[in-house]
Amino acid sequence: MLKKWTAILLAASLGLSAGCWDRQEVEESFVTIAAGVDTCPGNKLRFTEQIPLPPPEAKGKATRTEKTAPTGPSFVTISTVADTFTDGARKVHLNTPRGPLWQHAACYVFGENFSRQGFAGEIDWLQRNRQIRKIGYVFITRNATVSEVLKVPTEVERIPAVALVSMIKNQDTSLGIYTPIKLGDFLGQSITPGIEPTAPGVEIVEEGGKKRLRISGTAVFKQAKLVGWLNEKESRGYRWLRPTMIIGGTKVIKCPICDKPVLLDTLRSTSKIKAEIKDGEIIMHIKIREEGNFYEQKCRHQLVTPEMIPILNREAEQLIAEQVRAAVTRAQELDSDIFGFGQALHSAYPREWTRLEEHWEEVFPTVKIELDVQSEVRRSYLTTRTLEFRY
Amino acid sequence: MNDKISGFQLYSISIFIIFATAIIYEPRHVIEIAQSNGWILVLLSGIWGLLLAWLYSQLIKRGQTGFVPLVESLMGKWVGRLIILLYLVFILFHCALSLRLFTDFVISVVMVVLPISVLVAALLLASAYIARQGITALAQLCQILIWVNSIFALLILLAVTGQVDWNNLLPVLPEGILLLARASWKHTYPYTEAFWMVLLVPFIHDKKRAGIPLLVSVLFAMFWFSSFILLITAYFNHYLAGIFTFPAFSMVRGIYLGEFIQRLDALLIAVWINNIVIKTSLLLFLFAHTGADLLRLQNHRPLVLPGTLIVAPLSILIFDNVAQIQNFHDQLFHLVLLFFTVVLPLVFFLISLWKRGENRAQKMDSHTTCS
């Protein structure tokens, strides 16, 4: 009898315990692909959200065999003015009939002015909101507002937010200038003592009367405020010191014989920072181990030989060291410890760190670095010799 | 348990070991030297290869119980053991080198970002497993894969044939055949890999007729090498072909027939993966088996793992970059290989002839004394 009633109770509970309580119907939702925030007169925030629109053929007019190129708009960018981030995001309901799905947000764009004023206390919502995954990429606008950036139509990728994410990821593995940063890491570095966050910049450029988006510069933060930018060379130097393994990138060195450009690519690179206090001076021992392949040359000299490869390796090491030094010098000028030297000091000298932490911003510009770079050319893809043209 | 290998299996193993790494690097080397007549150079080298195959078959006949007893009986116990020890070191080195040559190819053009250690570990794990199973399993695997490889290679050659310019093979022997014949000994080394069959003596079913599969394997290797080099030269011309590090691979990537037959590189890579797994397995097995014979062990299995553990780091650390690999492969490798697979076997053969003559003389003496 007991078994029978238990079974009935369990069966009845199935209907009540189904996970419909927090349901959000797809038909009643839109996907937020990018969100951003900028300053607005009157001490208010301008919240901007980008929503991708379904392509025209998905609206049921065209069948699979009658595919046509999408002609209508592929996204819509909505901006609202509010006191807080959340308020701004919810005011979007005044413009759209559906509710947002934040889980697919691929990028977060902060305005340059907003970043210069400082985001402390302004983006609490991003950390607290359970629907926001912290894996979206962070960008800072340059000489433009967030809504201006998110309204620029992109050609190959129909949605600007998706284009931005693809651009930053692809340049990382192929070109290797700027360091992508995810929201979780950005927020984490903002609150961790001994390290400051950076984020790639994005600007609008005009080419042939058409507006395009371009990744440009690395924004350097200090105490949650944008304090300056790293240029291309400095951004490369910063990238070499990334704590995780670097995969991809290029190095342009000179041919040891004729000074013409030679391009080596990077397969992988790792770095380690170890702090040392010597005679009251703080020294950061930076060890970089990089390996890559010979990729391109503009001269006719045979460079992939046992004699020339060590020379190319030394050239690449010098280039990497130069880029790292440029990045460190710039960061020290801006007084922002973007490399995590403070953390390295904390790990090696916890007692000294407690003493130095409070006035680290005064100490950081005096920190010296000692570089130990090893670069190795391993392979040369399909050819070892260059083409010998008859000219 | 029947652990003998048939004539066809011997042929299959032999052709696998001749081809495994030579087909990756040798075409460029040959074309650089002989230009448009590279295909003739490998045929001339093959003549030396046929002579060597005969030499190896004679050693197989003489080494009835195994390679270790044969060397010990010919060279004396301690000198023989020292020579065997040298062979064991060389087998490990050769295994590491072959593995590195192949993995470097894969990492250069197929899976560029993959760490070399991962690829080496994966290939060695498979090879060590096969080596532990013994020669019968390895021979059966070769017996099957030889068909797969031959069909794939034939398909590739047929597909390329439609896209070549036969004029690129001209002029034929502009400076006569003698100049090429002189260079041919250096390029004999792929065929000398058939020597490793001598170490399989105890497992060969019909030792007296072992020469036939060896000779056939060299003949087929000549055909395949020559065909590949001929088509590579005709496809690119010798100027361009000599620049590619992996010309066979570059040629296959260019196949584009009937607007739909293309990207046959997967076939070539499959063939080369089969080749390298077989070669590495065989060399690991030969190390374990010969080592077990030297140490008078009952079974080869305990030595497979130590051999694998030596080969893995050696193959990664042996060279820093592709230029060092090519330099060693082009300048030194053939000399080292020729020492172990031509010079020493020739010494064994001559001593065996001399000892046989001495025995005959003794028998004649004792016969005369008795009568």
Short mmCIF file of N, CA, C and O in Angstrom, two decimals, chain A residues 24-111:
data_model
loop_
_atom_site.label_atom_id
_atom_site.label_comp_id
_atom_site.label_asym_id
_atom_site.label_seq_id
_atom_site.Cartn_x
_atom_site.Cartn_y
_atom_site.Cartn_z
N GLN A 24 12.17 30.83 -20.42
CA GLN A 24 12.19 32.03 -21.27
C GLN A 24 12.01 31.54 -22.69
O GLN A 24 12.92 30.89 -23.24
N GLU A 25 10.87 31.75 -23.25
CA GLU A 25 10.57 31.21 -24.57
C GLU A 25 11.42 31.91 -25.63
O GLU A 25 11.61 33.13 -25.59
N VAL A 26 11.88 31.10 -26.59
CA VAL A 26 12.72 31.66 -27.66
C VAL A 26 11.94 32.71 -28.45
O VAL A 26 12.46 33.76 -28.83
N GLU A 27 10.65 32.41 -28.66
CA GLU A 27 9.83 33.34 -29.45
C GLU A 27 9.67 34.70 -28.77
O GLU A 27 9.27 35.67 -29.39
N GLU A 28 9.93 34.71 -27.45
CA GLU A 28 9.75 35.97 -26.72
C GLU A 28 11.09 36.61 -26.37
O GLU A 28 11.17 37.48 -25.51
N SER A 29 12.16 36.11 -26.99
CA SER A 29 13.48 36.60 -26.60
C SER A 29 14.27 37.10 -27.80
O SER A 29 13.98 36.76 -28.95
N PHE A 30 15.29 37.87 -27.53
CA PHE A 30 16.30 38.20 -28.54
C PHE A 30 17.66 37.92 -27.93
O PHE A 30 17.81 37.89 -26.70
N VAL A 31 18.63 37.70 -28.80
CA VAL A 31 19.98 37.39 -28.34
C VAL A 31 20.79 38.68 -28.30
O VAL A 31 20.82 39.42 -29.27
N THR A 32 21.40 38.92 -27.16
CA THR A 32 22.31 40.07 -27.07
C THR A 32 23.69 39.59 -27.46
O THR A 32 24.23 38.67 -26.85
N ILE A 33 24.25 40.17 -28.50
CA ILE A 33 25.55 39.70 -28.97
C ILE A 33 26.67 40.59 -28.44
O ILE A 33 27.81 40.16 -28.29
N ALA A 34 26.33 41.87 -28.16
CA ALA A 34 27.34 42.78 -27.60
C ALA A 34 26.65 43.79 -26.70
O ALA A 34 25.50 44.16 -26.94
N ALA A 35 27.37 44.20 -25.70
CA ALA A 35 26.85 45.25 -24.82
C ALA A 35 27.99 46.21 -24.52
O ALA A 35 29.15 45.81 -24.52
N GLY A 36 27.64 47.44 -24.29
CA GLY A 36 28.69 48.40 -23.98
C GLY A 36 28.15 49.57 -23.22
O GLY A 36 26.92 49.76 -23.13
N VAL A 37 29.06 50.34 -22.68
CA VAL A 37 28.62 51.47 -21.89
C VAL A 37 29.56 52.65 -22.13
O VAL A 37 30.75 52.46 -22.35
N ASP A 38 28.96 53.83 -22.10
CA ASP A 38 29.73 55.04 -22.37
C ASP A 38 29.22 56.15 -21.45
O ASP A 38 28.17 56.00 -20.83
N THR A 39 29.94 57.24 -21.43
CA THR A 39 29.47 58.35 -20.58
C THR A 39 28.37 59.12 -21.29
O THR A 39 28.22 59.03 -22.51
N CYS A 40 27.66 59.88 -20.53
CA CYS A 40 26.57 60.68 -21.07
C CYS A 40 26.49 61.94 -20.22
O CYS A 40 26.73 61.89 -19.01
N PRO A 41 26.17 63.09 -20.82
CA PRO A 41 26.09 64.29 -19.99
C PRO A 41 25.08 64.12 -18.84
O PRO A 41 24.11 63.36 -18.96
N GLY A 42 25.33 64.81 -17.77
CA GLY A 42 24.42 64.72 -16.62
C GLY A 42 24.76 63.56 -15.72
O GLY A 42 23.87 63.00 -15.07
N ASN A 43 26.04 63.14 -15.74
CA ASN A 43 26.50 62.05 -14.88
C ASN A 43 25.70 60.76 -15.09
O ASN A 43 25.41 60.02 -14.16
N LYS A 44 25.28 60.56 -16.31
CA LYS A 44 24.51 59.35 -16.61
C LYS A 44 25.34 58.43 -17.52
O LYS A 44 26.39 58.82 -18.01
N LEU A 45 24.82 57.22 -17.72
CA LEU A 45 25.51 56.24 -18.59
C LEU A 45 24.68 56.04 -19.85
O LEU A 45 23.46 56.03 -19.79
N ARG A 46 25.41 55.84 -20.95
CA ARG A 46 24.71 55.47 -22.17
C ARG A 46 24.98 53.98 -22.41
O ARG A 46 26.10 53.58 -22.70
N PHE A 47 23.92 53.20 -22.25
CA PHE A 47 24.04 51.76 -22.43
C PHE A 47 23.71 51.40 -23.88
O PHE A 47 22.73 51.90 -24.43
N THR A 48 24.55 50.57 -24.49
CA THR A 48 24.30 50.17 -25.89
C THR A 48 24.30 48.66 -26.00
O THR A 48 25.14 47.98 -25.40
N GLU A 49 23.36 48.16 -26.77
CA GLU A 49 23.22 46.71 -26.92
C GLU A 49 23.09 46.39 -28.40
O GLU A 49 22.41 47.11 -29.13
N GLN A 50 23.74 45.32 -28.82
CA GLN A 50 23.60 44.92 -30.23
C GLN A 50 22.84 43.60 -30.32
O GLN A 50 23.17 42.64 -29.60
N ILE A 51 21.85 43.60 -31.20
CA ILE A 51 21.00 42.40 -31.34
C ILE A 51 21.08 41.93 -32.79
O ILE A 51 20.76 42.71 -33.71
N PRO A 52 21.49 40.70 -33.03
CA PRO A 52 21.50 40.21 -34.41
C PRO A 52 20.08 39.90 -34.88
O PRO A 52 19.26 39.44 -34.09
N LEU A 53 19.81 40.17 -36.13
CA LEU A 53 18.48 39.87 -36.68
C LEU A 53 18.57 38.61 -37.53
O LEU A 53 19.60 38.37 -38.17
N PRO A 54 17.52 37.83 -37.56
CA PRO A 54 17.58 36.62 -38.40
C PRO A 54 17.69 37.01 -39.87
O PRO A 54 17.10 38.01 -40.29
N PRO A 55 18.45 36.23 -40.66
CA PRO A 55 18.56 36.56 -42.09
C PRO A 55 17.22 36.43 -42.78
O PRO A 55 16.37 35.67 -42.34
N PRO A 56 17.00 37.18 -43.88
CA PRO A 56 15.69 37.20 -44.53
C PRO A 56 15.17 35.81 -44.90
O PRO A 56 14.00 35.54 -44.74
N GLU A 57 16.08 34.91 -45.34
CA GLU A 57 15.58 33.59 -45.79
C GLU A 57 15.01 32.77 -44.64
O GLU A 57 14.19 31.89 -44.84
N ALA A 58 15.41 33.10 -43.41
CA ALA A 58 14.89 32.36 -42.27
C ALA A 58 13.49 32.79 -41.91
O ALA A 58 12.84 32.22 -41.08
N LYS A 59 13.01 33.86 -42.53
CA LYS A 59 11.67 34.34 -42.21
C LYS A 59 10.59 33.55 -42.96
O LYS A 59 9.42 33.85 -42.86
N GLY A 60 11.01 32.57 -43.73
CA GLY A 60 10.04 31.69 -44.35
C GLY A 60 9.67 32.06 -45.76
O GLY A 60 8.91 31.37 -46.41
N LYS A 61 10.24 33.14 -46.28
CA LYS A 61 9.87 33.56 -47.64
C LYS A 61 10.61 32.75 -48.70
O LYS A 61 10.07 32.41 -49.72
N ALA A 62 11.88 32.46 -48.41
CA ALA A 62 12.67 31.72 -49.40
C ALA A 62 12.89 30.29 -48.94
O ALA A 62 13.03 30.03 -47.76
N THR A 63 12.85 29.39 -49.88
CA THR A 63 13.13 28.01 -49.54
C THR A 63 14.63 27.79 -49.68
O THR A 63 15.37 28.67 -50.13
N ARG A 64 15.09 26.58 -49.34
CA ARG A 64 16.53 26.30 -49.39
C ARG A 64 17.07 26.42 -50.80
O ARG A 64 18.21 26.80 -51.02
N THR A 65 16.21 26.07 -51.77
CA THR A 65 16.70 26.10 -53.15
C THR A 65 16.68 27.52 -53.73
O THR A 65 17.33 27.79 -54.71
N GLU A 66 15.91 28.39 -53.09
CA GLU A 66 15.83 29.76 -53.62
C GLU A 66 16.66 30.72 -52.79
O GLU A 66 16.25 31.85 -52.52
N LYS A 67 17.80 30.27 -52.33
CA LYS A 67 18.62 31.12 -51.47
C LYS A 67 19.06 32.40 -52.17
O LYS A 67 19.54 32.36 -53.30
N THR A 68 18.89 33.50 -51.47
CA THR A 68 19.37 34.78 -52.03
C THR A 68 20.27 35.42 -50.99
O THR A 68 20.19 35.11 -49.82
N ALA A 69 21.10 36.33 -51.44
CA ALA A 69 21.98 37.03 -50.49
C ALA A 69 21.11 37.90 -49.58
O ALA A 69 20.18 38.54 -50.06
N PRO A 70 21.40 37.89 -48.26
CA PRO A 70 20.58 38.69 -47.36
C PRO A 70 20.69 40.17 -47.71
O PRO A 70 21.78 40.69 -47.90
N THR A 71 19.56 40.81 -47.83
CA THR A 71 19.57 42.21 -48.23
C THR A 71 19.20 43.14 -47.07
O THR A 71 19.64 44.28 -47.03
N GLY A 72 18.37 42.68 -46.17
CA GLY A 72 17.90 43.52 -45.06
C GLY A 72 19.00 43.73 -44.03
O GLY A 72 20.11 43.21 -44.16
N PRO A 73 18.70 44.51 -43.00
CA PRO A 73 19.70 44.72 -41.94
C PRO A 73 19.97 43.42 -41.20
O PRO A 73 19.07 42.59 -41.02
N SER A 74 21.22 43.24 -40.79
CA SER A 74 21.57 41.99 -40.12
C SER A 74 21.66 42.18 -38.60
O SER A 74 21.83 41.22 -37.88
N PHE A 75 21.60 43.41 -38.17
CA PHE A 75 21.65 43.65 -36.73
C PHE A 75 20.97 44.98 -36.41
O PHE A 75 20.72 45.79 -37.32
N VAL A 76 20.67 45.14 -35.14
CA VAL A 76 20.14 46.43 -34.71
C VAL A 76 20.90 46.83 -33.44
O VAL A 76 21.25 45.97 -32.62
N THR A 77 21.25 48.11 -33.33
CA THR A 77 21.97 48.58 -32.15
C THR A 77 21.08 49.57 -31.41
O THR A 77 20.63 50.56 -32.00
N ILE A 78 20.80 49.27 -30.17
CA ILE A 78 19.89 50.11 -29.38
C ILE A 78 20.67 50.76 -28.25
O ILE A 78 21.45 50.08 -27.56
N SER A 79 20.47 52.04 -28.04
CA SER A 79 21.13 52.73 -26.93
C SER A 79 20.08 53.31 -26.00
O SER A 79 19.02 53.78 -26.45
N THR A 80 20.37 53.30 -24.73
CA THR A 80 19.47 53.91 -23.75
C THR A 80 20.30 54.75 -22.78
O THR A 80 21.50 54.48 -22.61
N VAL A 81 19.69 55.72 -22.14
CA VAL A 81 20.40 56.54 -21.15
C VAL A 81 19.80 56.23 -19.78
O VAL A 81 18.57 56.19 -19.62
N ALA A 82 20.68 55.98 -18.83
CA ALA A 82 20.18 55.60 -17.51
C ALA A 82 21.22 55.94 -16.45
O ALA A 82 22.33 56.38 -16.76
N ASP A 83 20.82 55.68 -15.19
CA ASP A 83 21.75 55.96 -14.08
C ASP A 83 22.74 54.82 -13.88
O ASP A 83 23.88 55.03 -13.49
N THR A 84 22.24 53.61 -14.10
CA THR A 84 23.11 52.43 -13.88
C THR A 84 23.08 51.53 -15.11
O THR A 84 22.21 51.67 -15.97
N PHE A 85 24.01 50.60 -15.08
CA PHE A 85 24.13 49.62 -16.17
C PHE A 85 22.81 48.82 -16.30
O PHE A 85 22.24 48.68 -17.38
N THR A 86 22.33 48.30 -15.16
CA THR A 86 21.13 47.46 -15.18
C THR A 86 19.92 48.26 -15.67
O THR A 86 19.14 47.76 -16.50
N ASP A 87 19.83 49.47 -15.17
CA ASP A 87 18.73 50.32 -15.57
C ASP A 87 18.74 50.52 -17.08
O ASP A 87 17.70 50.41 -17.75
N GLY A 88 19.94 50.78 -17.59
CA GLY A 88 20.09 50.98 -19.03
C GLY A 88 19.70 49.74 -19.80
O GLY A 88 18.98 49.80 -20.81
N ALA A 89 20.14 48.58 -19.32
CA ALA A 89 19.84 47.32 -20.01
C ALA A 89 18.35 47.04 -20.00
O ALA A 89 17.78 46.57 -20.99
N ARG A 90 17.68 47.37 -18.90
CA ARG A 90 16.24 47.08 -18.82
C ARG A 90 15.40 48.11 -19.59
O ARG A 90 14.28 47.82 -19.99
N LYS A 91 15.98 49.28 -19.78
CA LYS A 91 15.24 50.30 -20.56
C LYS A 91 15.13 49.91 -22.03
O LYS A 91 14.34 50.49 -22.77
N VAL A 92 15.93 48.93 -22.42
CA VAL A 92 15.86 48.43 -23.81
C VAL A 92 14.45 47.89 -24.08
O VAL A 92 13.95 47.93 -25.20
N HIS A 93 13.78 47.43 -23.01
CA HIS A 93 12.41 46.92 -23.16
C HIS A 93 11.46 47.99 -23.69
O HIS A 93 10.42 47.67 -24.25
N LEU A 94 11.86 49.25 -23.51
CA LEU A 94 11.01 50.33 -24.03
C LEU A 94 11.09 50.40 -25.55
O LEU A 94 10.24 50.99 -26.20
N ASN A 95 12.17 49.80 -26.10
CA ASN A 95 12.35 49.85 -27.56
C ASN A 95 12.06 48.52 -28.23
O ASN A 95 11.86 48.49 -29.44
N THR A 96 12.09 47.44 -27.49
CA THR A 96 11.92 46.13 -28.14
C THR A 96 10.83 45.33 -27.43
O THR A 96 10.64 45.44 -26.21
N PRO A 97 10.12 44.50 -28.23
CA PRO A 97 9.03 43.74 -27.61
C PRO A 97 9.50 42.46 -26.90
O PRO A 97 8.72 41.80 -26.26
N ARG A 98 10.77 42.11 -27.06
CA ARG A 98 11.23 40.82 -26.50
C ARG A 98 12.24 41.03 -25.38
O ARG A 98 12.79 42.11 -25.21
N GLY A 99 12.54 39.94 -24.66
CA GLY A 99 13.49 40.01 -23.55
C GLY A 99 14.86 39.51 -23.98
O GLY A 99 14.97 38.68 -24.89
N PRO A 100 15.95 39.98 -23.34
CA PRO A 100 17.29 39.60 -23.79
C PRO A 100 17.74 38.23 -23.27
O PRO A 100 17.38 37.81 -22.18
N LEU A 101 18.51 37.55 -24.12
CA LEU A 101 19.23 36.34 -23.69
C LEU A 101 20.70 36.74 -23.65
O LEU A 101 21.33 36.94 -24.69
N TRP A 102 21.26 36.87 -22.47
CA TRP A 102 22.61 37.38 -22.31
C TRP A 102 23.69 36.31 -22.49
O TRP A 102 24.86 36.62 -22.60
N GLN A 103 23.25 35.04 -22.48
CA GLN A 103 24.24 33.96 -22.49
C GLN A 103 25.15 33.98 -23.72
O GLN A 103 26.23 33.40 -23.71
N HIS A 104 24.69 34.59 -24.80
CA HIS A 104 25.49 34.56 -26.03
C HIS A 104 26.28 35.84 -26.29
O HIS A 104 26.81 36.02 -27.38
N ALA A 105 26.33 36.71 -25.30
CA ALA A 105 27.08 37.96 -25.48
C ALA A 105 28.54 37.65 -25.76
O ALA A 105 29.21 36.98 -24.96
N ALA A 106 29.03 38.08 -26.92
CA ALA A 106 30.39 37.72 -27.34
C ALA A 106 31.41 38.79 -27.02
O ALA A 106 32.59 38.51 -26.92
N CYS A 107 30.93 40.05 -26.90
CA CYS A 107 31.90 41.09 -26.55
C CYS A 107 31.28 42.23 -25.75
O CYS A 107 30.08 42.47 -25.83
N TYR A 108 32.14 42.86 -24.99
CA TYR A 108 31.74 43.98 -24.15
C TYR A 108 32.62 45.16 -24.54
O TYR A 108 33.85 45.05 -24.49
N VAL A 109 31.98 46.23 -24.95
CA VAL A 109 32.74 47.38 -25.45
C VAL A 109 32.55 48.55 -24.49
O VAL A 109 31.42 48.94 -24.21
N PHE A 110 33.67 49.06 -23.97
CA PHE A 110 33.59 50.22 -23.08
C PHE A 110 34.13 51.44 -23.81
O PHE A 110 35.15 51.37 -24.49
N GLY A 111 33.41 52.54 -23.63
CA GLY A 111 33.82 53.78 -24.30
C GLY A 111 35.11 54.33 -23.71
O GLY A 111 35.42 54.08 -22.54
#
